[in-house]
PDB file of C-alpha atoms in Angstrom:
ATOM      1  CA  MET A 938      31.751  27.347  14.589  1.00 43.00           C
ATOM      2  CA  ASN A 939      28.616  29.397  15.141  1.00 41.00           C
ATOM      3  CA  PRO A 940      28.956  32.829  13.427  1.00 41.00           C
ATOM      4  CA  ASP A 941      27.024  34.332  16.341  1.00 43.00           C
ATOM      5  CA  ASP A 942      29.884  33.388  18.664  1.00 43.00           C
ATOM      6  CA  ALA A 943      32.813  34.560  16.591  1.00 44.00           C
ATOM      7  CA  THR A 944      33.367  36.502  13.393  1.00 41.00           C
ATOM      8  CA  PRO A 945      35.560  34.624  10.882  1.00 45.00           C
ATOM      9  CA  GLU A 946      38.999  36.142  10.493  1.00 46.00           C
ATOM     10  CA  VAL A 947      39.836  37.724   7.167  1.00 47.00           C
ATOM     11  CA  PRO A 948      43.475  38.369   6.279  1.00 44.00           C
ATOM     12  CA  ASN A 949      44.317  41.907   5.287  1.00 48.00           C
ATOM     13  CA  THR A 950      44.332  41.914   1.485  1.00 45.00           C
ATOM     14  CA  GLY A 951      46.912  44.553   0.878  1.00 44.00           C
ATOM     15  CA  ALA A 952      46.296  47.609   3.031  1.00 38.00           C
ATOM     16  CA  SER A 953      49.422  49.023   4.607  1.00 36.00           C
ATOM     17  CA  GLY A 954      47.724  49.198   7.989  1.00 37.00           C
ATOM     18  CA  PRO A 955      44.580  50.354   9.782  1.00 33.00           C
ATOM     19  CA  THR A 956      43.176  53.519   8.348  1.00 33.00           C
ATOM     20  CA  GLU A 957      41.341  56.107  10.418  1.00 33.00           C
ATOM     21  CA  ARG A 958      37.644  55.752   9.750  1.00 32.00           C
ATOM     22  CA  PRO A 959      36.169  58.756   7.943  1.00 34.00           C
ATOM     23  CA  ASP A 960      34.118  60.968  10.220  1.00 32.00           C
ATOM     24  CA  ASP A 961      30.954  60.459   8.161  1.00 32.00           C
ATOM     25  CA  VAL A 962      31.016  56.640   8.351  1.00 32.00           C
ATOM     26  CA  GLU A 963      28.532  55.102  10.755  1.00 33.00           C
ATOM     27  CA  PRO A 964      29.380  52.214  13.116  1.00 35.00           C
ATOM     28  CA  ALA A 965      29.565  48.675  11.703  1.00 35.00           C
ATOM     29  CA  ALA A 966      26.311  46.786  11.284  1.00 36.00           C
ATOM     30  CA  GLU A 967      26.705  44.446  14.248  1.00 37.00           C
ATOM     31  CA  ALA A 968      26.254  47.429  16.557  1.00 36.00           C
ATOM     32  CA  GLN A 969      22.966  48.349  14.897  1.00 39.00           C
ATOM     33  CA  PRO A 970      19.561  46.894  15.873  1.00 37.00           C
ATOM     34  CA  GLU A 971      18.503  44.132  13.523  1.00 39.00           C
ATOM     35  CA  GLU A 972      15.372  44.165  11.417  1.00 40.00           C
ATOM     36  CA  PRO A 973      12.536  41.857  12.463  1.00 37.00           C
ATOM     37  CA  GLU A 974      12.492  38.642  10.483  1.00 37.00           C
ATOM     38  CA  GLU A 975      10.038  38.434   7.615  1.00 38.00           C
ATOM     39  CA  VAL A 976       8.391  35.455   5.951  1.00 37.00           C
ATOM     40  CA  ILE A 977       7.790  36.522   2.371  1.00 42.00           C
ATOM     41  CA  ALA A 978       8.701  34.103  -0.366  1.00 42.00           C
ATOM     42  CA  PHE A 979       7.427  30.559  -0.050  1.00 48.00           C
ATOM     43  CA  GLU A 980       4.611  31.145   2.397  1.00 52.00           C
ATOM     44  CA  GLY A 981       2.063  28.445   1.563  1.00 48.00           C
ATOM     45  CA  HIS A 982       4.271  26.943  -1.166  1.00 58.00           C
ATOM     46  CA  THR A 983       6.706  24.077  -1.399  1.00 80.00           C
ATOM     47  CA  LEU A 984      10.356  24.435  -2.305  1.00 90.00           C
ATOM     48  CA  PRO A 985      11.429  23.133  -5.724  1.00 95.00           C
ATOM     49  CA  ALA A 986      13.280  19.827  -5.927  1.00 96.00           C
ATOM     50  CA  PHE A 987      17.008  19.696  -6.635  1.00 97.00           C
ATOM     51  CA  ASP A 988      16.387  18.213 -10.103  1.00 97.00           C
ATOM     52  CA  GLU A 989      14.056  21.092 -10.999  1.00 98.00           C
ATOM     53  CA  VAL A 990      16.630  23.708 -10.028  1.00 98.00           C
ATOM     54  CA  ARG A 991      19.433  21.758 -11.751  1.00 98.00           C
ATOM     55  CA  SER A 992      17.359  21.519 -14.940  1.00 98.00           C
ATOM     56  CA  ALA A 993      16.679  25.274 -14.801  1.00 98.00           C
ATOM     57  CA  LEU A 994      20.419  25.928 -14.563  1.00 98.00           C
ATOM     58  CA  GLU A 995      21.056  23.668 -17.581  1.00 98.00           C
ATOM     59  CA  TRP A 996      18.497  25.698 -19.493  1.00 98.00           C
ATOM     60  CA  ALA A 997      20.026  29.037 -18.486  1.00 98.00           C
ATOM     61  CA  PHE A 998      23.604  27.980 -19.258  1.00 98.00           C
ATOM     62  CA  THR A 999      22.849  26.252 -22.588  1.00 97.00           C
ATOM     63  CA  MET A1000      25.026  28.630 -24.616  1.00 94.00           C
ATOM     64  CA  GLU A1001      27.820  29.027 -22.053  1.00 97.00           C
ATOM     65  CA  GLU A1002      31.237  27.417 -22.422  1.00 94.00           C
ATOM     66  CA  GLY A1003      34.064  26.602 -20.058  1.00 94.00           C
ATOM     67  CA  LEU A1004      31.942  25.739 -17.026  1.00 96.00           C
ATOM     68  CA  PRO A1005      33.999  24.206 -14.202  1.00 94.00           C
ATOM     69  CA  PRO A1006      33.179  20.571 -13.319  1.00 93.00           C
ATOM     70  CA  SER A1007      30.196  20.259 -10.967  1.00 96.00           C
ATOM     71  CA  PHE A1008      29.626  24.050 -11.071  1.00 98.00           C
ATOM     72  CA  LEU A1009      25.923  23.747 -11.901  1.00 98.00           C
ATOM     73  CA  ASP A1010      25.422  21.070  -9.244  1.00 98.00           C
ATOM     74  CA  ARG A1011      26.970  23.359  -6.640  1.00 98.00           C
ATOM     75  CA  CYS A1012      24.878  26.302  -7.825  1.00 98.00           C
ATOM     76  CA  ALA A1013      21.726  24.182  -7.476  1.00 98.00           C
ATOM     77  CA  GLU A1014      22.782  23.209  -3.964  1.00 98.00           C
ATOM     78  CA  HIS A1015      23.310  26.859  -3.060  1.00 98.00           C
ATOM     79  CA  ALA A1016      20.037  27.953  -4.673  1.00 98.00           C
ATOM     80  CA  LEU A1017      18.040  25.496  -2.586  1.00 98.00           C
ATOM     81  CA  LEU A1018      19.694  26.681   0.615  1.00 98.00           C
ATOM     82  CA  VAL A1019      18.870  30.289  -0.271  1.00 98.00           C
ATOM     83  CA  LEU A1020      15.275  29.478  -1.186  1.00 97.00           C
ATOM     84  CA  ASP A1021      14.856  27.587   2.062  1.00 96.00           C
ATOM     85  CA  GLY A1022      16.386  30.511   3.994  1.00 96.00           C
ATOM     86  CA  ASN A1023      14.039  32.829   2.140  1.00 94.00           C
ATOM     87  CA  THR A1024      11.122  31.310   4.063  1.00 91.00           C
ATOM     88  CA  ARG A1025      12.596  32.925   7.184  1.00 91.00           C
ATOM     89  CA  LEU A1026      14.570  35.922   5.899  1.00 91.00           C
ATOM     90  CA  ASN A1027      14.034  38.558   3.241  1.00 87.00           C
ATOM     91  CA  LEU A1028      16.857  37.340   0.957  1.00 93.00           C
ATOM     92  CA  THR A1029      15.464  37.545  -2.573  1.00 91.00           C
ATOM     93  CA  LYS A1030      12.253  38.229  -4.487  1.00 91.00           C
ATOM     94  CA  ILE A1031      13.412  35.898  -7.268  1.00 93.00           C
ATOM     95  CA  VAL A1032      12.099  32.403  -6.460  1.00 94.00           C
ATOM     96  CA  GLU A1033      10.985  30.740  -9.714  1.00 96.00           C
ATOM     97  CA  PRO A1034      13.715  28.203 -10.704  1.00 97.00           C
ATOM     98  CA  ARG A1035      14.422  29.533 -14.210  1.00 98.00           C
ATOM     99  CA  GLU A1036      14.523  33.097 -12.970  1.00 97.00           C
ATOM    100  CA  VAL A1037      16.850  32.063 -10.146  1.00 98.00           C
ATOM    101  CA  ALA A1038      19.119  30.306 -12.637  1.00 98.00           C
ATOM    102  CA  ALA A1039      19.281  33.211 -15.093  1.00 98.00           C
ATOM    103  CA  LYS A1040      19.107  36.269 -12.850  1.00 97.00           C
ATOM    104  CA  HIS A1041      21.302  35.047  -9.994  1.00 97.00           C
ATOM    105  CA  TYR A1042      23.761  32.515 -11.441  1.00 98.00           C
ATOM    106  CA  LEU A1043      24.043  33.207 -15.176  1.00 98.00           C
ATOM    107  CA  ASP A1044      24.261  36.953 -14.495  1.00 96.00           C
ATOM    108  CA  ALA A1045      27.140  36.349 -12.063  1.00 97.00           C
ATOM    109  CA  TRP A1046      28.867  33.918 -14.424  1.00 98.00           C
ATOM    110  CA  ARG A1047      28.831  36.399 -17.297  1.00 97.00           C
ATOM    111  CA  ALA A1048      30.296  39.107 -15.079  1.00 96.00           C
ATOM    112  CA  MET A1049      33.197  36.751 -14.335  1.00 95.00           C
ATOM    113  CA  ARG A1050      33.851  36.462 -18.078  1.00 93.00           C
ATOM    114  CA  VAL A1051      34.260  40.242 -18.400  1.00 95.00           C
ATOM    115  CA  VAL A1052      36.872  40.845 -15.695  1.00 93.00           C
ATOM    116  CA  SER A1053      39.774  38.531 -14.886  1.00 91.00           C
ATOM    117  CA  LEU A1054      39.596  37.207 -11.312  1.00 95.00           C
ATOM    118  CA  LEU A1055      42.370  34.605 -11.255  1.00 89.00           C
ATOM    119  CA  GLY A1056      44.648  35.241  -8.300  1.00 87.00           C
ATOM    120  CA  ARG A1057      42.953  38.546  -7.489  1.00 93.00           C
ATOM    121  CA  SER A1058      41.323  39.602  -4.221  1.00 96.00           C
ATOM    122  CA  VAL A1059      37.545  39.992  -4.586  1.00 98.00           C
ATOM    123  CA  LEU A1060      34.937  41.781  -2.463  1.00 98.00           C
ATOM    124  CA  ASP A1061      31.161  41.435  -2.888  1.00 98.00           C
ATOM    125  CA  ILE A1062      29.329  44.404  -1.334  1.00 97.00           C
ATOM    126  CA  GLY A1063      25.691  43.987  -0.264  1.00 95.00           C
ATOM    127  CA  THR A1064      25.634  40.263  -0.998  1.00 96.00           C
ATOM    128  CA  GLY A1065      22.082  39.552   0.224  1.00 94.00           C
ATOM    129  CA  GLY A1066      21.655  35.791  -0.242  1.00 95.00           C
ATOM    130  CA  GLY A1067      25.232  35.418  -1.501  1.00 97.00           C
ATOM    131  CA  TYR A1068      25.139  36.957  -4.983  1.00 97.00           C
ATOM    132  CA  PRO A1069      27.382  37.237  -6.862  1.00 97.00           C
ATOM    133  CA  GLY A1070      29.995  36.222  -4.254  1.00 98.00           C
ATOM    134  CA  VAL A1071      29.071  32.557  -3.795  1.00 98.00           C
ATOM    135  CA  PRO A1072      28.832  31.743  -7.544  1.00 98.00           C
ATOM    136  CA  ILE A1073      32.185  33.505  -8.012  1.00 98.00           C
ATOM    137  CA  ALA A1074      33.768  31.441  -5.233  1.00 98.00           C
ATOM    138  CA  LEU A1075      32.321  28.228  -6.713  1.00 98.00           C
ATOM    139  CA  ALA A1076      33.678  29.016 -10.200  1.00 97.00           C
ATOM    140  CA  GLU A1077      37.024  30.549  -9.204  1.00 95.00           C
ATOM    141  CA  ARG A1078      38.398  28.152  -6.606  1.00 93.00           C
ATOM    142  CA  ASP A1079      41.813  29.863  -6.516  1.00 93.00           C
ATOM    143  CA  THR A1080      40.282  33.270  -5.780  1.00 95.00           C
ATOM    144  CA  LYS A1081      39.595  34.442  -2.224  1.00 96.00           C
ATOM    145  CA  VAL A1082      36.165  36.067  -2.027  1.00 98.00           C
ATOM    146  CA  VAL A1083      34.940  38.198   0.877  1.00 98.00           C
ATOM    147  CA  LEU A1084      31.208  38.899   1.007  1.00 98.00           C
ATOM    148  CA  LEU A1085      29.690  41.759   3.014  1.00 98.00           C
ATOM    149  CA  ASP A1086      26.174  42.519   4.167  1.00 96.00           C
ATOM    150  CA  SER A1087      25.357  45.267   6.630  1.00 94.00           C
ATOM    151  CA  VAL A1088      22.328  43.316   7.916  1.00 95.00           C
ATOM    152  CA  GLY A1089      23.720  40.968  10.531  1.00 96.00           C
ATOM    153  CA  LYS A1090      21.171  38.151  10.190  1.00 96.00           C
ATOM    154  CA  LYS A1091      21.692  37.998   6.413  1.00 96.00           C
ATOM    155  CA  ALA A1092      25.473  37.900   6.779  1.00 97.00           C
ATOM    156  CA  ARG A1093      25.191  35.108   9.346  1.00 97.00           C
ATOM    157  CA  PHE A1094      22.925  33.124   7.029  1.00 98.00           C
ATOM    158  CA  VAL A1095      25.394  33.449   4.139  1.00 98.00           C
ATOM    159  CA  GLN A1096      28.325  32.459   6.351  1.00 98.00           C
ATOM    160  CA  GLU A1097      26.402  29.413   7.617  1.00 98.00           C
ATOM    161  CA  THR A1098      25.637  28.493   3.996  1.00 98.00           C
ATOM    162  CA  ILE A1099      29.299  28.822   3.021  1.00 98.00           C
ATOM    163  CA  GLU A1100      30.291  26.554   5.896  1.00 98.00           C
ATOM    164  CA  ALA A1101      27.524  24.023   5.179  1.00 98.00           C
ATOM    165  CA  MET A1102      28.677  23.760   1.560  1.00 98.00           C
ATOM    166  CA  GLY A1103      32.341  23.496   2.511  1.00 98.00           C
ATOM    167  CA  ILE A1104      33.363  26.513   0.424  1.00 98.00           C
ATOM    168  CA  THR A1105      36.885  27.191   1.667  1.00 97.00           C
ATOM    169  CA  ASN A1106      37.717  30.254  -0.438  1.00 97.00           C
ATOM    170  CA  ALA A1107      34.893  32.511   0.771  1.00 98.00           C
ATOM    171  CA  VAL A1108      33.783  34.223   3.977  1.00 98.00           C
ATOM    172  CA  CYS A1109      30.861  36.534   4.741  1.00 98.00           C
ATOM    173  CA  LEU A1110      31.076  39.355   7.270  1.00 98.00           C
ATOM    174  CA  PRO A1111      28.409  41.636   8.812  1.00 97.00           C
ATOM    175  CA  GLU A1112      30.130  44.915   7.950  1.00 96.00           C
ATOM    176  CA  ARG A1113      29.572  48.139   6.079  1.00 95.00           C
ATOM    177  CA  ALA A1114      31.632  48.520   2.925  1.00 96.00           C
ATOM    178  CA  GLU A1115      33.109  51.840   4.045  1.00 96.00           C
ATOM    179  CA  ASP A1116      34.379  50.384   7.314  1.00 97.00           C
ATOM    180  CA  HIS A1117      35.805  47.262   5.719  1.00 98.00           C
ATOM    181  CA  LEU A1118      37.543  49.084   2.872  1.00 97.00           C
ATOM    182  CA  ALA A1119      39.042  51.546   5.332  1.00 97.00           C
ATOM    183  CA  ARG A1120      41.093  48.595   6.659  1.00 97.00           C
ATOM    184  CA  ASN A1121      41.500  46.380   3.588  1.00 97.00           C
ATOM    185  CA  ARG A1122      42.393  46.724  -0.070  1.00 97.00           C
ATOM    186  CA  TYR A1123      40.883  44.693  -2.936  1.00 97.00           C
ATOM    187  CA  GLU A1124      41.636  44.353  -6.612  1.00 97.00           C
ATOM    188  CA  VAL A1125      38.024  43.712  -7.689  1.00 98.00           C
ATOM    189  CA  VAL A1126      34.864  44.954  -5.942  1.00 98.00           C
ATOM    190  CA  PHE A1127      31.420  43.788  -7.079  1.00 98.00           C
ATOM    191  CA  MET A1128      28.189  45.683  -6.435  1.00 96.00           C
ATOM    192  CA  ARG A1129      24.925  44.134  -7.582  1.00 92.00           C
ATOM    193  CA  ALA A1130      21.458  45.527  -6.883  1.00 78.00           C
ATOM    194  CA  VAL A1131      22.880  47.881  -4.254  1.00 81.00           C
ATOM    195  CA  SER A1132      22.036  51.312  -5.653  1.00 89.00           C
ATOM    196  CA  SER A1133      22.484  53.499  -8.729  1.00 93.00           C
ATOM    197  CA  VAL A1134      25.909  53.990 -10.294  1.00 95.00           C
ATOM    198  CA  ARG A1135      26.026  57.528  -8.902  1.00 95.00           C
ATOM    199  CA  GLU A1136      25.157  56.439  -5.371  1.00 95.00           C
ATOM    200  CA  ASN A1137      27.587  53.515  -5.510  1.00 95.00           C
ATOM    201  CA  VAL A1138      30.578  55.707  -6.365  1.00 95.00           C
ATOM    202  CA  ARG A1139      29.485  58.209  -3.732  1.00 95.00           C
ATOM    203  CA  THR A1140      29.290  55.428  -1.133  1.00 94.00           C
ATOM    204  CA  LEU A1141      32.910  54.520  -1.899  1.00 96.00           C
ATOM    205  CA  ARG A1142      34.236  58.069  -2.135  1.00 96.00           C
ATOM    206  CA  LYS A1143      36.199  57.954   1.151  1.00 96.00           C
ATOM    207  CA  VAL A1144      37.727  54.529   0.394  1.00 97.00           C
ATOM    208  CA  ARG A1145      38.129  54.773  -3.380  1.00 96.00           C
ATOM    209  CA  HIS A1146      41.888  54.236  -3.160  1.00 96.00           C
ATOM    210  CA  SER A1147      41.272  50.806  -1.576  1.00 97.00           C
ATOM    211  CA  LEU A1148      40.124  49.176  -4.826  1.00 97.00           C
ATOM    212  CA  VAL A1149      41.308  48.751  -8.391  1.00 97.00           C
ATOM    213  CA  ASP A1150      38.244  47.649 -10.408  1.00 97.00           C
ATOM    214  CA  LEU A1151      34.638  48.393  -9.468  1.00 97.00           C
ATOM    215  CA  VAL A1152      32.249  46.004 -11.230  1.00 98.00           C
ATOM    216  CA  MET A1153      28.529  46.759 -11.225  1.00 97.00           C
ATOM    217  CA  LEU A1154      25.857  44.355 -12.493  1.00 96.00           C
ATOM    218  CA  LYS A1155      23.012  46.401 -13.904  1.00 95.00           C
ATOM    219  CA  GLY A1156      19.585  46.065 -15.506  1.00 91.00           C
ATOM    220  CA  PRO A1157      18.120  47.782 -18.572  1.00 90.00           C
ATOM    221  CA  SER A1158      18.478  51.311 -17.140  1.00 89.00           C
ATOM    222  CA  TRP A1159      22.294  51.042 -17.141  1.00 93.00           C
ATOM    223  CA  SER A1160      22.904  53.654 -19.877  1.00 93.00           C
ATOM    224  CA  ARG A1161      20.780  56.253 -18.091  1.00 94.00           C
ATOM    225  CA  GLU A1162      22.623  55.498 -14.843  1.00 94.00           C
ATOM    226  CA  ILE A1163      25.998  55.972 -16.527  1.00 95.00           C
ATOM    227  CA  ARG A1164      24.954  59.358 -17.870  1.00 95.00           C
ATOM    228  CA  GLY A1165      23.544  60.386 -14.508  1.00 94.00           C
ATOM    229  CA  ALA A1166      26.772  59.396 -12.746  1.00 95.00           C
ATOM    230  CA  GLU A1167      29.230  60.807 -15.274  1.00 95.00           C
ATOM    231  CA  ARG A1168      30.068  64.059 -13.476  1.00 94.00           C
ATOM    232  CA  GLU A1169      30.223  62.483 -10.006  1.00 95.00           C
ATOM    233  CA  ALA A1170      32.330  59.536 -11.184  1.00 96.00           C
ATOM    234  CA  GLU A1171      34.781  61.854 -12.942  1.00 96.00           C
ATOM    235  CA  ARG A1172      35.033  64.101  -9.877  1.00 96.00           C
ATOM    236  CA  LEU A1173      35.833  61.130  -7.644  1.00 96.00           C
ATOM    237  CA  GLY A1174      38.315  59.583 -10.073  1.00 96.00           C
ATOM    238  CA  PHE A1175      36.261  56.573 -11.275  1.00 97.00           C
ATOM    239  CA  ARG A1176      36.890  55.965 -14.982  1.00 96.00           C
ATOM    240  CA  LEU A1177      34.466  53.853 -17.030  1.00 97.00           C
ATOM    241  CA  ASP A1178      36.600  51.155 -18.631  1.00 96.00           C
ATOM    242  CA  THR A1179      34.230  48.476 -19.983  1.00 96.00           C
ATOM    243  CA  VAL A1180      30.539  48.049 -20.734  1.00 97.00           C
ATOM    244  CA  TRP A1181      29.318  44.603 -21.750  1.00 96.00           C
ATOM    245  CA  GLU A1182      25.644  44.279 -22.574  1.00 96.00           C
ATOM    246  CA  HIS A1183      23.878  40.919 -22.755  1.00 96.00           C
ATOM    247  CA  GLU A1184      20.401  39.380 -22.873  1.00 96.00           C
ATOM    248  CA  LEU A1185      19.122  36.863 -20.361  1.00 97.00           C
ATOM    249  CA  PRO A1186      17.373  33.789 -21.836  1.00 97.00           C
ATOM    250  CA  GLY A1187      13.612  33.393 -21.938  1.00 95.00           C
ATOM    251  CA  GLU A1188      13.056  37.100 -22.614  1.00 94.00           C
ATOM    252  CA  MET A1189      14.016  37.895 -19.033  1.00 96.00           C
ATOM    253  CA  GLY A1190      15.551  41.192 -19.992  1.00 93.00           C
ATOM    254  CA  GLN A1191      18.666  43.100 -20.812  1.00 94.00           C
ATOM    255  CA  ARG A1192      21.656  43.224 -18.483  1.00 95.00           C
ATOM    256  CA  ALA A1193      24.998  45.009 -18.488  1.00 96.00           C
ATOM    257  CA  VAL A1194      28.317  44.569 -16.714  1.00 97.00           C
ATOM    258  CA  LEU A1195      29.980  47.918 -15.998  1.00 97.00           C
ATOM    259  CA  VAL A1196      33.659  48.033 -15.064  1.00 97.00           C
ATOM    260  CA  TYR A1197      35.013  51.253 -13.584  1.00 97.00           C
ATOM    261  CA  ARG A1198      38.729  51.719 -12.924  1.00 96.00           C
ATOM    262  CA  ALA A1199      38.915  53.147  -9.415  1.00 96.00           C
ATOM    263  CA  PRO A1200      41.567  55.582  -8.146  1.00 93.00           C
ATOM    264  CA  GLY A1201      43.299  52.634  -6.429  1.00 86.00           C
ATOM    265  CA  GLY A1202      44.131  51.304  -9.882  1.00 78.00           C
ATOM    266  CA  ALA A1203      45.777  54.489 -11.148  1.00 68.00           C
ATOM    267  CA  GLY A1204      48.853  53.718 -13.192  1.00 54.00           C
ATOM    268  CA  LEU A1205      47.992  50.031 -13.694  1.00 53.00           C
TER     269      LEU A1205
END
């Protein structure tokens, strides 16, 4: 099925019924004009070979335990599809194999270790090339993952990638988070490289009762962002539950996984 012809159906994940869209939410992305395509990443360069990407993943995951069978192979397959798509679309600035392995796949894997996903409904907001939603779907085969990107051509690329890889527990939609969460409820929502903590909770203010856990993957400025968002998060009912700090290999920097309990998880 061509995603341009039909949008994949997504079952309602727990909402009691359609919710009136807040008056300050703009129309869904498919009604908006699309950005012109850009060629930015591998212009004048060749794509890495599968073995090079697979070796980079082995290097990044050296200290990790409990990896599902064939997980790294599937991540390498996905990485090559994204890097190839990056020659036509602005999907990622991270293109060197070891950086791809650590900053896209290891970062997502470690976030999965912080919050339990088994049997829970998961939403990835602003997925870009499919991060962290595709690695989550590859690792957690019993978890249904919905990925969103407000840029239609990016969402179509991710959906085509999901279909090409035969990933049956994931779907990508060209929607805004506010519109989607006005109609659907999720237990875990991921936001990675979307905006600051303060802006993320503000973005979700009208639909904050549609989620239980809000998980943000952050870089070295995470502590400053938490302080800057403290008053706004408290006002909107987002409670900081967990902070897990970790270092990426190869001196690639400090990362943190922030887990906020959203108003939709009150009493749990």
